[in-house]
Tab-separated table of C-alpha atoms in Angstrom:
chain	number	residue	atom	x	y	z
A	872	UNK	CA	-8.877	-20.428	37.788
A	873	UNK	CA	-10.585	-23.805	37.370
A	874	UNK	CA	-10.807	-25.532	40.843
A	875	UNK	CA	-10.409	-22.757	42.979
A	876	UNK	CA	-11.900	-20.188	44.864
A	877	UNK	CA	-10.773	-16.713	46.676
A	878	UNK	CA	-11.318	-16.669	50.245
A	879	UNK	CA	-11.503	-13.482	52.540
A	880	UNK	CA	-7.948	-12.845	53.761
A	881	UNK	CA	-7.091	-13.543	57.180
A	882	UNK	CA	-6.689	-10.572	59.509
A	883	UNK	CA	-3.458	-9.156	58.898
A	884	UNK	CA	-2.167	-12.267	57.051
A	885	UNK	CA	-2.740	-11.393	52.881
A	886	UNK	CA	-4.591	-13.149	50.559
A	887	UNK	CA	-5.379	-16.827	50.647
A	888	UNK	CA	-6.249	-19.247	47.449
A	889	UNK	CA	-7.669	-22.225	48.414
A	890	UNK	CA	-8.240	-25.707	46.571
A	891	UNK	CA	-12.216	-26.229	46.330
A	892	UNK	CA	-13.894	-28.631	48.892
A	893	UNK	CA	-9.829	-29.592	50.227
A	894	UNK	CA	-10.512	-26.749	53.161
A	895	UNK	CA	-6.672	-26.029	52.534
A	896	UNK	CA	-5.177	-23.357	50.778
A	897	UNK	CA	-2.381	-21.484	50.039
A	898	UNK	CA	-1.666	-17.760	50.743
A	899	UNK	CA	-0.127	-15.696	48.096
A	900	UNK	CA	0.762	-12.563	50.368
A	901	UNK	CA	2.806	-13.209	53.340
A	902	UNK	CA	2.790	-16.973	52.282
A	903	UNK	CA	4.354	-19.764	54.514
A	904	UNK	CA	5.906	-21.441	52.004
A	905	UNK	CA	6.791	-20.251	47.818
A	906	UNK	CA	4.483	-20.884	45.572
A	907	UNK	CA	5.226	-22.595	42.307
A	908	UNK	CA	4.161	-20.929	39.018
A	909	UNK	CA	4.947	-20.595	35.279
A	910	UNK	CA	5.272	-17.758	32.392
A	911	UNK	CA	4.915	-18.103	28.990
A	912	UNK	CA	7.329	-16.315	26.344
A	913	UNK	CA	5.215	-16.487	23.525
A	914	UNK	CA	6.784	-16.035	20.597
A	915	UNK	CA	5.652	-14.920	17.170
A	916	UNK	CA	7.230	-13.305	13.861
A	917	UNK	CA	10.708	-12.204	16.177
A	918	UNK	CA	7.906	-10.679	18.714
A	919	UNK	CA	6.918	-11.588	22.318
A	920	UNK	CA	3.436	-11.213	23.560
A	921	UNK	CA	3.346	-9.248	27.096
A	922	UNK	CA	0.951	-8.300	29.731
A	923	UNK	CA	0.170	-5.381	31.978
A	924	UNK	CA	-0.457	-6.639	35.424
A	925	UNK	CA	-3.861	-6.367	36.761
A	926	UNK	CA	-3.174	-7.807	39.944
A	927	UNK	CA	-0.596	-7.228	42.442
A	928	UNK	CA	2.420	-8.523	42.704
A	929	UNK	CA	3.708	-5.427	40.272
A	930	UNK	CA	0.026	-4.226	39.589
A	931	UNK	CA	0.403	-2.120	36.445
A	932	UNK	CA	3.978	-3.361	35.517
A	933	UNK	CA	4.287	-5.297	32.016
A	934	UNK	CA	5.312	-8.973	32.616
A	935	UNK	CA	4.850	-12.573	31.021
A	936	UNK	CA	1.692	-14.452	30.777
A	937	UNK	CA	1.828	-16.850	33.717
A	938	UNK	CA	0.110	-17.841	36.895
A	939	UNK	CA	0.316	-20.336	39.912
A	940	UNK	CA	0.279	-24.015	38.922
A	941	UNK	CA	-3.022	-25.764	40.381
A	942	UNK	CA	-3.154	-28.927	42.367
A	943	UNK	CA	-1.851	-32.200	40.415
A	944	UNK	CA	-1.371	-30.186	37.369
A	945	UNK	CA	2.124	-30.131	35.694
A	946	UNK	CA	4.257	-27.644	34.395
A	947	UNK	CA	3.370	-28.090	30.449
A	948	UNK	CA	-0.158	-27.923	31.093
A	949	UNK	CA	-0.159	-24.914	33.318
A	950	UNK	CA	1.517	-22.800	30.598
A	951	UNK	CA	-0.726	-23.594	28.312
A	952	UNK	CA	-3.788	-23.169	30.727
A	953	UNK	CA	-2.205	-19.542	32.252
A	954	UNK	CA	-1.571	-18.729	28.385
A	955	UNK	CA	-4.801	-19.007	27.458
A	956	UNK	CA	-6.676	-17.431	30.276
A	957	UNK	CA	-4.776	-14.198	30.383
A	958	UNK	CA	-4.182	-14.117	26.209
A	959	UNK	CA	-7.163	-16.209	24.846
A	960	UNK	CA	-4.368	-17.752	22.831
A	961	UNK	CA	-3.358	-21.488	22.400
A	962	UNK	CA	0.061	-22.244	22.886
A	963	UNK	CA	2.459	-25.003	22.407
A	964	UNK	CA	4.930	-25.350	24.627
A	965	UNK	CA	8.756	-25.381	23.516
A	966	UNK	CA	10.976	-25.731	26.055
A	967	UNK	CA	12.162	-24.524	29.597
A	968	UNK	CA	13.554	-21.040	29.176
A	969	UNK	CA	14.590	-20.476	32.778
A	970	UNK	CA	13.753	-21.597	36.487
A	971	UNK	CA	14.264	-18.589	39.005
A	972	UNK	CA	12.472	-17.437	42.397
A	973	UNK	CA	11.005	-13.880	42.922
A	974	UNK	CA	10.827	-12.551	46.233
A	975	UNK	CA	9.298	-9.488	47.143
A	976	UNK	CA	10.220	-8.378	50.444
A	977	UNK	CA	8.262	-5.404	53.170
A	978	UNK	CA	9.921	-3.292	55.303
A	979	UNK	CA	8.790	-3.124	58.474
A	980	UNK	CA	10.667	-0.934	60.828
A	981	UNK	CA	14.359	-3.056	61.220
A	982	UNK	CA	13.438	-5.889	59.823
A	983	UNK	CA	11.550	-7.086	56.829
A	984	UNK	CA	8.925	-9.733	55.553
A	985	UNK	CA	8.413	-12.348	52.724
A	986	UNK	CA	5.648	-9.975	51.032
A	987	UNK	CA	5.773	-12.571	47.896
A	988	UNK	CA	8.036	-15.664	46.846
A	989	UNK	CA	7.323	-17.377	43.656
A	990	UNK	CA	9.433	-20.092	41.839
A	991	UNK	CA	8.611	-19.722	38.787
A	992	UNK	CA	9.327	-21.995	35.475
A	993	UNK	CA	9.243	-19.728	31.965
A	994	UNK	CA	9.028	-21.770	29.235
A	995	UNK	CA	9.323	-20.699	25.027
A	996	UNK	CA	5.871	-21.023	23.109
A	997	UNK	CA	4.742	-20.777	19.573
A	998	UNK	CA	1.542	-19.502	19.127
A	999	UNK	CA	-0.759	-23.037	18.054
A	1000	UNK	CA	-4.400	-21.227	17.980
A	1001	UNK	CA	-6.975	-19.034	19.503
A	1002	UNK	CA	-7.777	-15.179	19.398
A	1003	UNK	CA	-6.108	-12.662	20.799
A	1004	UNK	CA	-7.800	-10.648	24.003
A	1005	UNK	CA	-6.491	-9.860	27.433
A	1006	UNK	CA	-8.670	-11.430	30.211
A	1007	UNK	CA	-7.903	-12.577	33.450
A	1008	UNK	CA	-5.384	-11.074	35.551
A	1009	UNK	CA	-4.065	-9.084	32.455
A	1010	UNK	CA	-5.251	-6.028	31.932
A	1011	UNK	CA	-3.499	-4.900	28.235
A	1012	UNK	CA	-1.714	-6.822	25.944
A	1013	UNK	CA	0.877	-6.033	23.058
A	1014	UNK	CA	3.259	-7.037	21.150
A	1015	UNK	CA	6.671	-6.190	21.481
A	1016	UNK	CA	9.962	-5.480	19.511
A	1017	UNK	CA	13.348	-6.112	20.673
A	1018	UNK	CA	14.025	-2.920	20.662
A	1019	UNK	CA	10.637	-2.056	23.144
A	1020	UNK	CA	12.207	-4.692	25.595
A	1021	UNK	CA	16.464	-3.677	25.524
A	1022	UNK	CA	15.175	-0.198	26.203
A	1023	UNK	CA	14.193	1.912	28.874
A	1024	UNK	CA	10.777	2.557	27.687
A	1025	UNK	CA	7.445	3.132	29.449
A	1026	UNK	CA	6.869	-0.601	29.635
A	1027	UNK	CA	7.741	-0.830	33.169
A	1028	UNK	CA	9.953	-4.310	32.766
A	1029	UNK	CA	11.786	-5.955	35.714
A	1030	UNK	CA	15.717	-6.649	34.936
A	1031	UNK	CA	15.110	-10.424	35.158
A	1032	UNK	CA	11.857	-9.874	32.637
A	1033	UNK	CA	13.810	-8.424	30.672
A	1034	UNK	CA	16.885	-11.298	30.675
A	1035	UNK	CA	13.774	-14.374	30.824
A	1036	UNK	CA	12.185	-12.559	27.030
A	1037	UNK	CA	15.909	-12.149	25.921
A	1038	UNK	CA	16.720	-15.485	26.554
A	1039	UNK	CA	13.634	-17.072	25.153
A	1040	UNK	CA	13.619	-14.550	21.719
A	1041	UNK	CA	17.519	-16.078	20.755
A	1042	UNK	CA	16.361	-19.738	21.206
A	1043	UNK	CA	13.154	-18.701	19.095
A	1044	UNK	CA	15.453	-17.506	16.723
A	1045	UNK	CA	17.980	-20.645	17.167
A	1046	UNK	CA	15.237	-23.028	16.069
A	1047	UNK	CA	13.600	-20.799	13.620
A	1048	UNK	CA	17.108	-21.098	11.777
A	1049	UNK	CA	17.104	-24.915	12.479
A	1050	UNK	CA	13.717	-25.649	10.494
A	1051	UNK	CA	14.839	-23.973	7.729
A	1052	UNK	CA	16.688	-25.890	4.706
């Protein structure tokens, strides 16, 4: 991600991202605070574009294209920056789809940790340019049919993936019968 850097995790404490040159940075595992990001349901001939995690959190699991927002860089522009760095596609940017949090939490012995907490924003795209090819944190793409997302196929989709893509593929639809005459 332009502007910033991995640095060794602290001794017990996760992963930490930090902002180039700012010596502060943000940890992604165990964090102290959520961490703001944004997913892309990218939209194309009644299809949506997913990813298979190549990266925890949910290594392996198929998800939407999205990422943590970098500093001073807003919403619209992350999508669109996440979007193409995972798909090598160009997106525009419809509209907010849904705002929700994700936490993932650790057991440990009685009580339990804050192992992850995103707030994430998952916005509708169109597709506006750009070639197709997983890089990044993805490691697979595809293409998927309503019917590959309402089921309970291998793709490994969380409940609220699942209810984000629904949500997103009906207001795709919505406008798609809007532009025509």
């Amino acid at each position: 991600m332009k502007g910033w850097g991995v640095v060794a995790p602290r001794q017990g404490r996760g992963s930490m991202v930090e902002v180039a040159g700012s010596g502060r940075g943000m940890q992604r595992e165990f964090p102290f605070a959520p961490l703001v990001g944004v997913g892309a349901v990218i939209v194309d001939e009644g299809r949506v574009l997913l990813v298979r995690r190549g990266t925890e959190p949910l290594k392996g699991h198929w998800s939407l294209p999205g990422g943590l927002l970098e500093l001073g860089e807003g919403l619209l522009d992350a999508v669109v920056r996440e979007a193409r760095e995972e798909t090598g596609l160009v997106v525009e940017p419809l509209e907010l789809v849904e705002l929700l949090d994700r936490i993932h939490r650790q057991k440990e012995g009685h009580s339990e940790r804050v192992q992850y907490h995103y707030v994430i924003a998952d916005y509708l795209c169109r597709v506006a340019g750009g070639v197709l090819q997983a890089g990044s944190d993805a490691d697979a793409m595809r293409w998927v049919e309503r019917a590959e997302w309402n089921s309970h196929s291998a793709l490994q989709l969380e409940p609220i993936t699942v209810r984000v893509i629904e949500a997103g593929w009906q207001r795709a639809r919505e406008l798609e019968r809007q532009r025509r005459p």
